Each structure stands twice: as structure tokens, then as C-alpha cells.
Amino acid sequence: MRTVIVGAGLVGLTTAASLRMIGHEVTVLEHAPEVRAAGAGIGLWANALREFDAIGIGDDVRRMGESVDAWFYEPTGRPRRAESYDPAAHRFLMVPRPDLTNLLADTVGRDRIRLGTHVTGFTEHGHGHGHADEHGHGHGHDPQVSVHLADGAPLRADLLIGADGVYSDVRAALAPGSAAVEHPGNYAWRAVLPSGDERPEGTFVTIGPSRTRGGYTRVAPGRTMWWIGQFDAGELAGTKRERALTRARHVAESGWHDELLAMIAATPEEAILENQIMHVPELPRWTSARVALIGDAAHGLSPHIAAGGTLGIEDAGVLRAELAREGDVAAALARYEHARRARFEQVRAHADAVEHADGAAESAERYAAFSAWMLTTAPAT
């Protein structure tokens, strides 16, 4: 089966590697001129690592990362944890995004990745579908899809997968009017630095006043990521570093997090990532007969639950399983969508609960409830 995957990020490359296992001839299209990772570090839960085990890179991923045993902290440094949950609900692996992206690109095969390629739309042929290019055309009889490019002839495929993130061009063609929207006032700052003498166990997340949270954690041997997030951030004044420091002071009392303040102060301005958090509105559909959305393209949420990558990797495993057991592509995609939409109804409810938790103790309880649910209900693929 000829499969075109749009987006050479974490989920797109995982999907490509996963579908190659069941005999798909994959081509990955990436708008950027190089394979690169947006972001600093990413947390991977056990359900994501199982999918990496399935495609043969689980041990490599574990070696590049650092295990985190998560605690929540008050801004004075007092630790909080929901002790009634299995310890697994508090453990995940932090890995540096660039390293993981490069490993996945090598696993897929870089000769299968076309860089500098902008998808402008698609046309489905057959099955009565026409979820189309910018002209709205959809016709023909053989059940295939033509992928339209800004520069070059269309690509013909049996399956098109949009793994192109919250600003997905594939989603724009499949579900017009579904552009990503701001999570009002929700901003995040982060960077990766060489590790220093900060506590190696990290401060996974400290919950401060003014709806601020932050901390730091090792993402690889010798590398530490700091991050700050704030809901209802208000006006942003000063440089990126000054904006991050202003929020970081909310999670630093009585000497707690002096290391965090020092890390931010020492970070070059150009190394600081600052983002207005965007999310994808609930969509009328994620699939058609020959097209599927996956990862953030389908369900991009705020990163405050630290599981978006893991859940996107889960998508890849479910999609592979459905395509492997069903010869009818349209039926397989419909089952994938049904399963994943139902799961994300629950994810959204947990994300809202975590966002609106009051203080470190309640945040710890609600986050443990989410992670325990996510792990115990993860699909077996």
C-alpha cells in the first residue's frame, strides 16, 4: 500500500515506521527544509514506549532519556503526591526531542522523507468522497487519493495521513473551518541547558500563585530542561528571559528554585522557546475513505498534561492495528477514528480538571488520576 504521511515530526515519523512494519510503502512529506524538532524535551509514558518497542527502537529511546519520578511542589518546596495510586502513575521518561526525532528519521529511512515540500490539499477518487483541494474537486472511480503540492505534480497514494500538527494543511482540506485557536492567555517558556549542580531528581512541576507552574528536569545525561507555564498570563512585557523570570518568581519562595531562576538568567535569549499555546477545536471528523488525521493534527491540546506526544504515538499503534486487520481502508480508518475520538473525550475532561486544580495537592491528585487512567486504559496493539 502506498501511504503518504504529511509531517516529519514525532508522530508522523512514528507512524511511518509503524506502517512500514505491515508492508506500507511510505513517503513522508515535510514542509521544513530539514528534519527538526520543535521543542526541548518530551515526556514519554509506558504506553508510548511499548509502541517504540514494537518498531524496534525502545531500548535506544530509553538509553537517550532520563527517568522521572514525578512530584508536585508548593512554591515553598513542600512536596505533594497522590499516594493512593500505583507508583507507575508517577513515572515517565524524559527525552530530548531532537535526538528522538533523528532516531525516528533514521528508522524510517531518510530517503523516504521529502523535505521542503508543501501540501496544499488533496482529492479523493472513488467511494463517493471528494474532500478536496482548494477548488473542491473530487471525482474518479479508483479508490485513491491525489496529494496536491505547491511545487510539483500531485502524488498518487492509497492512503494519506495528516500528521502535520496543530496548523495542519491536511486538516484544513478535510475539515474546512477547523483552524487552530488560541488557548487564551496560556503561554509557555522553556529551554535546555548543560546540567549544573541543580538537584538531579529535578522539580517536575511546582504550582505557584497566579496560575503559574514550572520546574526543571533532566532530559538526557548532562542536559537539563527548565520550563514555565502560565494560564491567564496577561500582558507580556520585556524580553523573553524577563517574561520567563517574572513567572518563575511565582514558583520560587524561601530559596526554593534558586536554581531555576539561575538557569533562566543564564539562558541566551535566542535559546528560549516562548509559545502562545494553541489547540485544535473538536472536529466533525478525523477521517474519510482514504485520509486520516493523527496526533496534534486531530486533537492538539494544551501541553500542561504532558502527554500529547504519548497519546499521538498511541494513535499510530491503533491505526497500524486497524489497517493490519482490515483490508478495507475506509472501514479501518472509521474504526480508528471511533476508538480515538472516544478516548479523547476522556482526555479533554482530565485536561480541564488538571488545568483548574487549586494548588499542588489537588494538582497532584488530578494528574495522578489522569495518568493512571491513561496507562490502565491504553490500547493493546
PDB file of C-alpha atoms in Angstrom, residues 140-242:
ATOM      1  CA  GLY A 140     -12.968   9.448 -10.493  1.00  0.00           C
ATOM      2  CA  HIS A 141     -13.586   5.792  -9.755  1.00  0.00           C
ATOM      3  CA  ASP A 142     -10.465   4.102  -8.386  1.00  0.00           C
ATOM      4  CA  PRO A 143     -10.244   4.405  -4.589  1.00  0.00           C
ATOM      5  CA  GLN A 144      -7.142   6.508  -4.279  1.00  0.00           C
ATOM      6  CA  VAL A 145      -6.093   9.975  -3.216  1.00  0.00           C
ATOM      7  CA  SER A 146      -4.064  12.615  -5.057  1.00  0.00           C
ATOM      8  CA  VAL A 147      -1.923  14.773  -2.773  1.00  0.00           C
ATOM      9  CA  HIS A 148      -1.525  18.281  -4.168  1.00  0.00           C
ATOM     10  CA  LEU A 149       1.800  20.061  -3.747  1.00  0.00           C
ATOM     11  CA  ALA A 150       2.707  23.725  -4.029  1.00  0.00           C
ATOM     12  CA  ASP A 151       5.618  22.831  -6.285  1.00  0.00           C
ATOM     13  CA  GLY A 152       5.375  19.732  -8.442  1.00  0.00           C
ATOM     14  CA  ALA A 153       2.934  17.180  -9.766  1.00  0.00           C
ATOM     15  CA  PRO A 154       0.423  15.589  -7.372  1.00  0.00           C
ATOM     16  CA  LEU A 155       1.392  12.370  -5.627  1.00  0.00           C
ATOM     17  CA  ARG A 156      -0.973   9.432  -6.019  1.00  0.00           C
ATOM     18  CA  ALA A 157      -1.421   7.246  -2.945  1.00  0.00           C
ATOM     19  CA  ASP A 158      -3.703   4.659  -1.430  1.00  0.00           C
ATOM     20  CA  LEU A 159      -3.696   6.433   1.930  1.00  0.00           C
ATOM     21  CA  LEU A 160      -2.942   9.979   3.123  1.00  0.00           C
ATOM     22  CA  ILE A 161      -2.170  10.670   6.768  1.00  0.00           C
ATOM     23  CA  GLY A 162      -2.070  14.193   8.155  1.00  0.00           C
ATOM     24  CA  ALA A 163       0.484  14.272  10.978  1.00  0.00           C
ATOM     25  CA  ASP A 164       1.271  17.927  10.428  1.00  0.00           C
ATOM     26  CA  GLY A 165       0.419  19.317  13.837  1.00  0.00           C
ATOM     27  CA  VAL A 166      -1.957  21.961  15.102  1.00  0.00           C
ATOM     28  CA  TYR A 167      -1.552  24.035  11.918  1.00  0.00           C
ATOM     29  CA  SER A 168      -2.327  21.020   9.703  1.00  0.00           C
ATOM     30  CA  ASP A 169      -2.823  21.633   5.981  1.00  0.00           C
ATOM     31  CA  VAL A 170      -4.404  18.199   5.646  1.00  0.00           C
ATOM     32  CA  ARG A 171      -6.959  19.068   8.333  1.00  0.00           C
ATOM     33  CA  ALA A 172      -7.746  22.353   6.589  1.00  0.00           C
ATOM     34  CA  ALA A 173      -8.734  20.394   3.463  1.00  0.00           C
ATOM     35  CA  LEU A 174     -10.536  17.578   5.286  1.00  0.00           C
ATOM     36  CA  ALA A 175     -12.465  19.780   7.728  1.00  0.00           C
ATOM     37  CA  PRO A 176     -12.647  23.391   6.487  1.00  0.00           C
ATOM     38  CA  GLY A 177     -13.025  25.951   9.255  1.00  0.00           C
ATOM     39  CA  SER A 178     -11.011  23.882  11.747  1.00  0.00           C
ATOM     40  CA  ALA A 179      -8.044  26.217  12.173  1.00  0.00           C
ATOM     41  CA  ALA A 180      -6.185  26.026  15.476  1.00  0.00           C
ATOM     42  CA  VAL A 181      -7.302  28.564  18.066  1.00  0.00           C
ATOM     43  CA  GLU A 182      -5.529  30.230  20.957  1.00  0.00           C
ATOM     44  CA  HIS A 183      -5.903  28.842  24.457  1.00  0.00           C
ATOM     45  CA  PRO A 184      -6.387  32.409  25.692  1.00  0.00           C
ATOM     46  CA  GLY A 185      -3.601  33.644  27.930  1.00  0.00           C
ATOM     47  CA  ASN A 186      -1.864  30.260  28.072  1.00  0.00           C
ATOM     48  CA  TYR A 187       1.888  30.712  27.470  1.00  0.00           C
ATOM     49  CA  ALA A 188       4.920  28.512  27.969  1.00  0.00           C
ATOM     50  CA  TRP A 189       8.670  29.190  28.128  1.00  0.00           C
ATOM     51  CA  ARG A 190      11.396  26.536  28.086  1.00  0.00           C
ATOM     52  CA  ALA A 191      14.990  25.780  27.178  1.00  0.00           C
ATOM     53  CA  VAL A 192      17.616  23.043  27.504  1.00  0.00           C
ATOM     54  CA  LEU A 193      20.977  23.766  29.139  1.00  0.00           C
ATOM     55  CA  PRO A 194      24.032  21.747  30.140  1.00  0.00           C
ATOM     56  CA  SER A 195      23.350  20.269  33.572  1.00  0.00           C
ATOM     57  CA  GLY A 196      24.957  22.013  36.532  1.00  0.00           C
ATOM     58  CA  ASP A 197      24.767  21.444  40.267  1.00  0.00           C
ATOM     59  CA  GLU A 198      20.965  21.573  40.442  1.00  0.00           C
ATOM     60  CA  ARG A 199      19.295  18.648  42.205  1.00  0.00           C
ATOM     61  CA  PRO A 200      19.412  15.743  39.740  1.00  0.00           C
ATOM     62  CA  GLU A 201      15.944  14.477  40.665  1.00  0.00           C
ATOM     63  CA  GLY A 202      14.510  17.715  39.308  1.00  0.00           C
ATOM     64  CA  THR A 203      11.414  19.636  40.370  1.00  0.00           C
ATOM     65  CA  PHE A 204       8.997  18.207  37.817  1.00  0.00           C
ATOM     66  CA  VAL A 205       6.294  20.754  38.490  1.00  0.00           C
ATOM     67  CA  THR A 206       5.861  23.426  41.128  1.00  0.00           C
ATOM     68  CA  ILE A 207       2.410  25.012  41.364  1.00  0.00           C
ATOM     69  CA  GLY A 208       2.544  28.699  42.193  1.00  0.00           C
ATOM     70  CA  PRO A 209       0.075  31.555  42.519  1.00  0.00           C
ATOM     71  CA  SER A 210      -1.346  33.456  39.548  1.00  0.00           C
ATOM     72  CA  ARG A 211      -1.992  30.138  37.747  1.00  0.00           C
ATOM     73  CA  THR A 212       1.739  29.631  37.218  1.00  0.00           C
ATOM     74  CA  ARG A 213       3.613  26.317  37.154  1.00  0.00           C
ATOM     75  CA  GLY A 214       7.132  25.316  36.302  1.00  0.00           C
ATOM     76  CA  GLY A 215      10.293  23.476  37.212  1.00  0.00           C
ATOM     77  CA  TYR A 216      13.182  21.625  35.674  1.00  0.00           C
ATOM     78  CA  THR A 217      14.162  18.067  34.889  1.00  0.00           C
ATOM     79  CA  ARG A 218      16.996  16.160  33.265  1.00  0.00           C
ATOM     80  CA  VAL A 219      16.128  15.260  29.669  1.00  0.00           C
ATOM     81  CA  ALA A 220      19.316  13.344  28.890  1.00  0.00           C
ATOM     82  CA  PRO A 221      22.678  12.702  30.575  1.00  0.00           C
ATOM     83  CA  GLY A 222      24.256  16.108  31.054  1.00  0.00           C
ATOM     84  CA  ARG A 223      21.252  18.106  29.848  1.00  0.00           C
ATOM     85  CA  THR A 224      18.511  19.773  31.871  1.00  0.00           C
ATOM     86  CA  MET A 225      15.309  21.405  30.654  1.00  0.00           C
ATOM     87  CA  TRP A 226      13.640  24.227  32.531  1.00  0.00           C
ATOM     88  CA  TRP A 227      10.099  25.320  31.780  1.00  0.00           C
ATOM     89  CA  ILE A 228       7.499  27.822  32.955  1.00  0.00           C
ATOM     90  CA  GLY A 229       3.836  27.982  32.019  1.00  0.00           C
ATOM     91  CA  GLN A 230       1.052  30.350  32.963  1.00  0.00           C
ATOM     92  CA  PHE A 231      -2.663  30.413  32.301  1.00  0.00           C
ATOM     93  CA  ASP A 232      -4.174  33.918  32.074  1.00  0.00           C
ATOM     94  CA  ALA A 233      -0.670  35.320  31.594  1.00  0.00           C
ATOM     95  CA  GLY A 234      -1.814  38.875  30.886  1.00  0.00           C
ATOM     96  CA  GLU A 235       0.390  41.411  29.136  1.00  0.00           C
ATOM     97  CA  LEU A 236       3.833  40.207  28.148  1.00  0.00           C
ATOM     98  CA  ALA A 237       6.440  42.886  28.857  1.00  0.00           C
ATOM     99  CA  GLY A 238      10.191  42.824  28.418  1.00  0.00           C
ATOM    100  CA  THR A 239      12.412  40.233  26.761  1.00  0.00           C
ATOM    101  CA  LYS A 240      11.622  36.518  26.644  1.00  0.00           C
ATOM    102  CA  ARG A 241      14.028  35.948  29.521  1.00  0.00           C
ATOM    103  CA  GLU A 242      12.426  38.700  31.584  1.00  0.00           C
TER     104      GLU A 242
END
